[in-house]
XYZ file of N, CA and C in Angstrom:
534
model
N 0.755 9.078 -16.945
C 0.493 8.033 -16.204
C 2.648 7.006 -17.023
N 3.126 7.185 -16.061
C 4.729 6.247 -16.813
C 4.501 4.996 -16.378
N 5.088 4.515 -17.978
C 5.865 3.204 -17.860
C 5.562 2.461 -16.478
N 5.473 1.349 -16.315
C 6.256 0.174 -15.100
C 7.624 0.446 -15.358
N 7.964 -0.044 -14.539
C 9.891 -0.084 -15.360
C 10.365 -1.792 -14.712
N 10.896 -1.730 -15.486
C 10.674 -3.435 -15.611
C 11.627 -3.839 -14.014
N 11.385 -4.727 -13.369
C 12.131 -5.474 -11.877
C 14.456 -5.243 -12.213
N 14.328 -4.621 -10.791
C 15.882 -4.836 -11.093
C 16.156 -3.374 -11.204
N 16.336 -2.331 -11.578
C 16.007 -1.256 -13.474
C 15.751 0.216 -11.985
N 16.060 -0.011 -10.750
C 16.151 1.446 -9.640
C 17.632 1.283 -8.602
N 17.880 2.205 -8.612
C 19.260 2.606 -7.984
C 18.626 1.588 -5.989
N 19.720 0.471 -6.014
C 19.577 0.390 -4.107
C 19.956 2.191 -3.506
N 19.701 2.140 -2.814
C 19.747 3.044 -0.661
C 19.946 4.513 -1.509
N 19.558 4.576 -2.779
C 19.269 5.989 -3.581
C 18.530 7.021 -2.893
N 17.031 6.376 -1.348
C 16.906 6.888 -0.779
C 17.516 7.605 0.761
N 19.411 6.808 0.712
C 20.452 7.103 1.526
C 21.348 8.800 1.069
N 20.980 9.266 -0.193
C 21.921 10.132 -0.971
C 21.296 11.460 -0.528
N 22.067 12.273 -0.790
C 21.675 14.020 -0.831
C 20.746 14.100 -2.147
N 21.112 14.066 -3.253
C 20.267 13.483 -4.627
C 18.652 13.495 -3.643
N 18.621 13.439 -2.838
C 17.249 12.191 -3.023
C 16.366 13.672 -1.801
N 17.340 13.940 -1.192
C 16.584 14.982 0.027
C 15.045 15.532 -0.190
N 15.908 16.447 -1.672
C 13.877 17.097 -2.182
C 12.793 16.483 -2.906
N 13.883 15.511 -2.948
C 11.949 14.738 -3.175
C 11.417 13.970 -1.773
N 12.235 13.555 -1.069
C 11.785 13.068 0.178
C 11.197 14.036 0.859
N 11.671 15.488 0.144
C 11.137 16.378 1.501
C 9.867 16.961 1.038
N 8.532 16.766 -0.342
C 7.900 17.146 -0.782
C 6.498 15.724 -0.806
N 7.759 14.726 0.613
C 6.187 14.193 1.577
C 6.782 13.879 2.396
N 7.242 14.246 3.231
C 8.140 14.494 4.424
C 7.689 15.769 5.627
N 7.295 15.394 6.141
C 7.148 17.352 7.309
C 7.931 17.196 9.108
N 8.706 17.470 9.380
C 8.734 17.348 10.820
C 9.074 16.581 10.555
N 10.315 14.980 9.305
C 10.581 13.987 9.883
C 9.430 12.842 9.717
N 7.870 12.875 9.772
C 6.365 12.437 9.416
C 6.365 12.621 8.009
N 5.780 11.479 8.153
C 5.766 10.702 6.306
C 4.201 12.635 6.621
N 3.266 12.677 5.219
C 2.668 13.763 5.172
C 1.650 13.009 4.913
N 0.484 13.327 4.598
C -0.973 12.650 5.682
C -1.433 12.971 3.362
N -1.809 12.542 2.445
C -1.871 12.285 1.033
C -3.178 12.131 0.786
N -4.769 13.216 0.355
C -5.887 12.465 0.189
C -6.359 11.859 -1.224
N -6.959 10.783 -1.928
C -7.313 10.811 -3.112
C -6.855 11.874 -4.297
N -7.262 12.661 -3.739
C -6.929 14.037 -5.118
C -5.492 14.138 -4.842
N -4.444 13.807 -4.220
C -3.727 15.269 -3.618
C -2.624 14.147 -4.159
N -0.980 15.638 -3.920
C -0.289 15.066 -4.436
C 0.953 15.602 -3.905
N 2.304 15.032 -4.530
C 3.248 15.876 -4.246
C 3.445 17.192 -4.659
N 3.138 18.560 -4.665
C 4.066 19.265 -5.293
C 5.173 19.460 -5.444
N 6.063 19.330 -6.722
C 7.281 19.609 -7.074
C 7.455 20.410 -8.243
N 9.322 20.962 -7.529
C 8.955 22.356 -9.026
C 8.952 22.146 -10.258
N 9.231 23.200 -11.310
C 9.704 23.020 -12.350
C 10.378 21.884 -13.071
N 11.743 22.476 -12.244
C 13.144 21.452 -12.966
C 13.288 20.301 -11.960
N 12.891 19.663 -10.750
C 12.520 18.384 -10.749
C 11.291 17.486 -10.437
N 10.692 17.423 -12.148
C 9.042 17.307 -12.131
C 9.771 15.663 -12.243
N 8.724 14.958 -11.992
C 8.735 13.423 -11.596
C 7.431 13.265 -12.031
N 7.344 11.488 -12.572
C 6.294 10.897 -13.214
C 5.598 10.191 -12.223
N 4.415 9.568 -12.087
C 3.374 9.081 -11.283
C 3.411 7.793 -11.462
N 3.764 6.916 -11.057
C 2.949 5.254 -10.971
C 1.797 4.751 -10.350
N 0.946 5.106 -10.771
C -0.200 3.973 -9.299
C 0.028 2.713 -9.968
N -0.759 1.816 -8.176
C -0.769 0.943 -7.385
C -1.685 1.135 -6.492
N -3.149 0.015 -7.323
C -4.076 -0.091 -5.955
C -3.639 -1.418 -5.169
N -3.713 -1.219 -4.076
C -3.720 -2.286 -3.296
C -4.000 -2.720 -2.178
N -5.032 -3.725 -2.485
C -5.806 -4.119 -1.684
C -5.209 -5.251 -0.303
N -5.412 -5.186 0.775
C -5.379 -5.838 2.334
C -6.327 -6.503 2.496
N -6.624 -7.461 2.799
C -7.372 -8.696 2.932
C -7.131 -9.649 4.603
N -7.980 -10.244 5.103
C -7.497 -11.025 6.059
C -8.867 -10.715 6.739
N -8.365 -11.716 8.059
C -9.133 -11.611 8.695
C -9.418 -10.209 10.024
N -10.576 -10.370 10.391
C -10.752 -9.090 11.415
C -9.761 -9.640 12.603
N -8.938 -8.444 12.533
C -7.852 -8.424 14.386
C -6.294 -9.246 13.917
N -5.847 -8.805 12.173
C -4.873 -10.025 12.051
C -4.122 -8.097 11.777
N -4.809 -6.779 12.048
C -3.418 -6.057 11.377
C -3.540 -5.556 10.768
N -5.084 -5.414 8.912
C -4.935 -4.477 8.627
C -4.630 -3.128 8.604
N -5.533 -2.503 9.814
C -4.771 -1.372 9.631
C -3.648 -0.590 10.454
N -2.998 -1.810 11.288
C -1.830 -1.056 11.367
C -0.904 -1.492 10.241
N -1.022 -2.208 9.579
C -0.093 -1.990 8.990
C -0.496 -0.691 7.483
N -1.011 -0.680 7.358
C -2.328 0.067 6.274
C -1.287 1.478 6.898
N -1.201 1.839 7.943
C -1.509 3.116 9.295
C 1.159 2.691 9.196
N 1.639 1.369 9.458
C 2.597 1.255 9.222
C 3.623 1.838 8.511
N 2.961 1.556 6.678
C 3.202 1.882 5.552
C 2.992 3.014 5.131
N 2.546 3.841 6.103
C 1.638 5.236 5.803
C 2.588 6.062 6.742
N 3.304 5.665 7.293
C 3.878 6.561 8.443
C 3.190 7.193 9.444
N 2.402 6.558 9.548
C 1.014 6.899 10.695
C 1.023 5.679 12.104
N 0.477 7.192 12.875
C 0.622 5.988 14.468
C -0.872 5.248 13.902
N -0.683 3.451 14.771
C -1.638 2.762 15.030
C -2.650 2.264 15.955
N -3.318 2.516 15.495
C -3.984 1.886 17.194
C -3.277 1.391 17.215
N -4.320 1.203 19.114
C -3.324 0.636 20.978
C -4.695 0.026 20.914
N -5.635 -0.112 20.066
C -6.775 -1.231 20.643
C -8.114 -1.274 19.507
N -7.931 -2.943 19.393
C -8.836 -2.886 17.911
C -10.340 -3.039 18.121
N -10.564 -2.016 16.806
C -11.668 -2.372 15.673
C -12.182 -2.637 15.075
N -13.387 -2.607 14.507
C -13.416 -3.720 13.259
C -13.027 -2.372 11.749
N -12.629 -2.595 11.071
C -13.141 -1.091 9.918
C -13.971 -1.019 9.772
N -14.912 -0.222 9.704
C -16.381 0.437 9.320
C -16.210 0.389 7.460
N -17.123 -0.419 6.222
C -16.899 0.342 5.477
C -15.169 0.024 4.645
N -14.476 1.169 3.825
C -13.574 0.666 3.265
C -12.861 2.097 3.557
N -11.498 2.342 3.930
C -10.797 2.384 3.955
C -9.653 3.408 3.242
N -9.272 4.308 2.943
C -8.051 4.453 1.327
C -7.115 5.224 2.450
N -5.590 4.603 2.668
C -4.664 5.309 2.509
C -3.974 5.911 1.610
N -3.067 6.832 1.004
C -1.762 7.138 -0.133
C -0.820 8.072 0.723
N -0.234 6.086 0.005
C 1.827 6.489 0.211
C 2.644 6.824 -1.075
N 3.648 7.863 -1.093
C 4.240 8.144 -2.319
C 5.157 7.341 -1.605
N 6.101 7.231 -2.741
C 7.886 7.016 -2.648
C 8.849 6.827 -4.035
N 9.821 8.314 -3.745
C 10.686 7.736 -5.185
C 11.430 7.273 -5.333
N 11.549 6.915 -6.486
C 13.033 6.341 -6.494
C 14.043 6.771 -7.329
N 14.499 5.807 -8.157
C 15.684 6.509 -9.439
C 15.892 5.362 -10.304
N 15.901 5.607 -11.536
C 16.127 4.724 -12.479
C 17.795 4.385 -12.443
N 18.053 3.696 -12.867
C 19.213 3.483 -13.256
C 19.577 3.828 -15.190
N 18.854 2.574 -15.502
C 18.760 3.014 -16.604
C 19.337 4.516 -17.294
N 18.224 5.436 -16.421
C 18.458 6.893 -18.182
C 18.806 8.145 -16.437
N 18.509 7.592 -15.160
C 18.367 8.512 -13.779
C 17.199 9.127 -13.568
N 15.710 8.718 -14.305
C 15.247 9.863 -13.785
C 14.566 8.888 -12.588
N 13.624 10.203 -12.407
C 13.097 9.451 -10.822
C 11.399 9.328 -10.956
N 10.666 8.462 -10.473
C 9.363 8.462 -10.728
C 9.204 8.668 -9.266
N 7.757 8.562 -8.988
C 7.064 8.438 -7.472
C 6.260 7.315 -7.904
N 6.000 6.919 -6.890
C 5.261 5.141 -6.735
C 4.129 5.922 -5.621
N 2.831 6.160 -6.184
C 1.879 6.282 -6.298
C 1.306 5.127 -5.375
N 1.107 4.245 -4.106
C 0.195 3.496 -3.536
C -1.416 4.220 -2.806
N -2.078 2.938 -3.619
C -3.379 3.270 -2.609
C -3.350 2.090 -1.819
N -3.567 1.811 -0.911
C -3.923 0.775 -0.208
C -5.149 1.538 -0.149
N -6.081 -0.005 0.299
C -7.580 -0.777 0.421
C -7.445 -0.630 1.614
N -8.422 -0.294 3.313
C -8.381 -1.119 4.037
C -9.761 -1.522 3.732
N -11.009 -3.469 4.282
C -11.624 -2.789 4.279
C -12.332 -4.161 5.938
N -12.855 -3.892 6.502
C -13.749 -4.351 7.101
C -13.665 -5.779 6.989
N -14.220 -7.376 7.700
C -13.770 -8.400 7.412
C -15.715 -8.231 6.926
N -16.259 -8.100 8.147
C -17.903 -8.394 8.673
C -18.558 -7.599 7.443
N -17.731 -5.331 7.026
C -18.153 -5.005 6.123
C -18.432 -5.754 4.644
N -17.667 -6.286 4.669
C -17.855 -7.210 2.855
C -19.208 -8.286 2.543
N -18.812 -9.299 4.230
C -19.691 -9.827 3.683
C -21.157 -9.516 4.338
N -21.656 -7.693 5.222
C -22.659 -7.515 4.649
C -23.033 -7.189 3.931
N -22.381 -6.271 2.634
C -22.509 -5.182 2.060
C -21.639 -6.196 0.590
N -23.066 -6.063 -0.329
C -22.416 -6.495 -1.656
C -21.343 -6.364 -2.850
N -21.334 -4.656 -2.656
C -20.901 -4.129 -3.321
C -19.322 -3.604 -3.122
N -18.781 -3.994 -1.802
C -18.482 -3.303 -1.450
C -16.720 -4.357 -1.743
N -16.748 -6.080 -2.308
C -15.778 -6.421 -2.606
C -15.611 -6.441 -4.663
N -16.904 -5.939 -4.664
C -17.005 -6.349 -6.546
C -15.701 -4.579 -5.826
N -16.201 -3.315 -5.748
C -15.492 -2.186 -5.990
C -13.974 -2.275 -5.901
N -13.435 -3.397 -4.595
C -11.942 -3.311 -4.126
C -11.882 -4.089 -5.037
N -11.821 -5.237 -5.666
C -11.093 -6.114 -7.093
C -10.990 -4.921 -8.372
N -12.264 -4.001 -8.226
C -12.101 -3.329 -9.672
C -10.589 -2.104 -10.026
N -9.745 -2.791 -10.736
C -8.179 -2.397 -11.583
C -7.573 -1.763 -9.879
N -7.631 -3.506 -9.275
C -6.817 -4.031 -7.882
C -5.064 -4.320 -9.091
N -3.904 -3.896 -8.375
C -3.147 -4.153 -8.699
C -2.366 -5.503 -8.130
N -2.250 -5.521 -6.664
C -1.727 -6.471 -5.608
C -3.242 -6.715 -4.926
N -3.201 -8.005 -4.247
C -3.394 -7.514 -2.528
C -2.541 -8.871 -1.261
N -2.269 -7.941 -0.384
C -1.241 -8.097 0.512
C -3.207 -8.853 1.880
N -2.496 -10.512 1.901
C -2.886 -11.151 2.168
C -2.460 -11.491 3.636
N -2.728 -10.925 4.022
C -2.216 -11.127 5.707
C -3.066 -11.807 6.876
N -2.461 -12.783 8.218
C -2.420 -13.096 8.971
C -1.869 -13.402 10.271
N -2.028 -13.536 11.129
C -1.630 -13.610 12.299
C -0.497 -14.312 12.590
N 0.855 -13.834 13.336
C 0.894 -15.702 14.022
C 0.690 -16.232 15.094
N -0.014 -15.093 15.930
C -1.088 -15.406 17.208
C -2.229 -15.869 16.925
N -2.755 -15.877 15.752
C -4.109 -16.779 15.733
C -4.298 -18.210 14.806
N -4.254 -18.890 14.820
C -3.531 -20.516 14.260
C -5.946 -19.621 12.257
N -5.980 -19.884 13.151
C -7.722 -19.848 12.638
C -7.614 -18.441 11.003
N -7.197 -17.483 11.417
C -6.201 -16.711 10.911
C -5.888 -17.184 9.161
N -4.160 -17.692 10.127
C -3.550 -18.223 8.300
C -4.343 -19.624 7.984
N -4.818 -20.406 8.276
C -5.468 -21.055 7.276
C -6.997 -20.651 7.177
N -7.728 -19.854 7.018
C -8.473 -18.253 6.576
C -7.615 -18.383 5.258
N -6.519 -18.651 4.974
C -5.752 -18.150 4.139
C -6.245 -18.966 2.404
N -7.028 -19.845 3.269
C -7.169 -21.120 1.679
C -8.642 -19.945 0.710
N -9.388 -19.635 1.760
C -10.975 -19.580 1.783
C -10.161 -18.309 1.203
N -9.566 -17.005 1.246
C -9.400 -15.661 0.585
C -8.467 -15.943 -0.624
N -8.172 -16.127 -0.807
C -7.539 -16.718 -2.036
C -7.931 -16.571 -3.114
N -8.922 -17.428 -3.001
C -9.424 -18.599 -4.165
C -10.142 -17.413 -5.009
N -10.772 -16.062 -4.504
C -12.080 -15.356 -4.341
C -11.679 -14.036 -5.138
N -9.675 -14.290 -5.537
C -8.678 -12.651 -5.915
C -7.767 -13.670 -6.701
N -8.089 -15.055 -7.453
C -7.320 -15.111 -7.833
C -8.442 -15.486 -9.108
N -9.593 -15.851 -8.832
C -10.505 -16.430 -10.050
C -10.470 -15.238 -10.858
N -11.813 -14.596 -10.458
C -11.816 -13.356 -11.140
C -10.205 -12.330 -12.058
N -8.696 -12.945 -11.124
C -8.162 -11.827 -11.082
C -7.738 -11.796 -12.907
N -7.110 -10.507 -12.880
C -6.643 -10.255 -15.217
C -5.616 -11.052 -15.032
N -4.541 -11.652 -14.255
C -3.216 -12.341 -14.695
C -2.592 -12.213 -14.283
N -2.885 -10.206 -14.427
C -1.062 -9.558 -13.647
C -1.346 -9.470 -12.022
N -2.590 -10.215 -11.158
C -2.372 -9.730 -10.391
C -0.997 -10.178 -9.444
N -1.077 -9.024 -8.149
C 0.364 -9.696 -7.426
C -0.272 -10.442 -6.252
N -0.085 -10.671 -5.825
C -0.726 -11.972 -4.834
C 1.311 -12.187 -3.228
N 0.587 -11.392 -2.259
C 1.056 -11.361 -1.261
C 0.939 -11.622 0.555
N 1.419 -12.888 0.529
C 1.308 -12.924 2.207
C 2.271 -12.560 3.023
N 1.357 -11.528 4.446
C 2.233 -11.667 4.835
C 1.886 -11.765 6.643
N 2.824 -12.309 7.042
C 2.367 -12.342 8.364
C 2.400 -11.359 9.163
N 1.418 -11.406 10.390
C 1.626 -10.162 11.851
C 2.039 -10.589 12.988
N 2.630 -9.785 13.342
C 2.014 -10.079 15.437
C 2.580 -8.779 16.093
N 1.464 -8.695 16.830
C 1.201 -7.702 18.121
C 2.693 -7.939 19.346
N 2.929 -6.656 19.313
C 3.663 -6.422 19.695
C 3.250 -5.832 21.544
């Protein structure tokens, strides 16, 4: 696993230049993102070997705020038109290449997105500890069209702050159905 680079150390808009195409071709197929399982990764030729930086991101929020839709959007997948609560835990792996300014080295970011239904978290005590284990970031979702989902953030955030290991990134995201 690669050392985590400091903020501001990436070449901006590198993904738009010709040099990046070789890396992006490994994570796309017919202009769509490839679906990677938990044990899969992009295969690079030896001359273009890259280090991978792993992040586990849990997506938290009330039922119906768009956790599954956001996960699908970030993974480049089709998102569901009809709401149905996620049963258990769904994990989605997303890869994204970036080039460092300092030495020109290319890294792959491996984002493992964890999405768990609210009722499943309440019903099964073992799910939340599994979600918290080795988590790097939590996205707290609320819907702009559901005031109670925003008010519920006051209940969600303390669950993660109490037991966090200090370097947990917490991000609040507002969603809206279109």
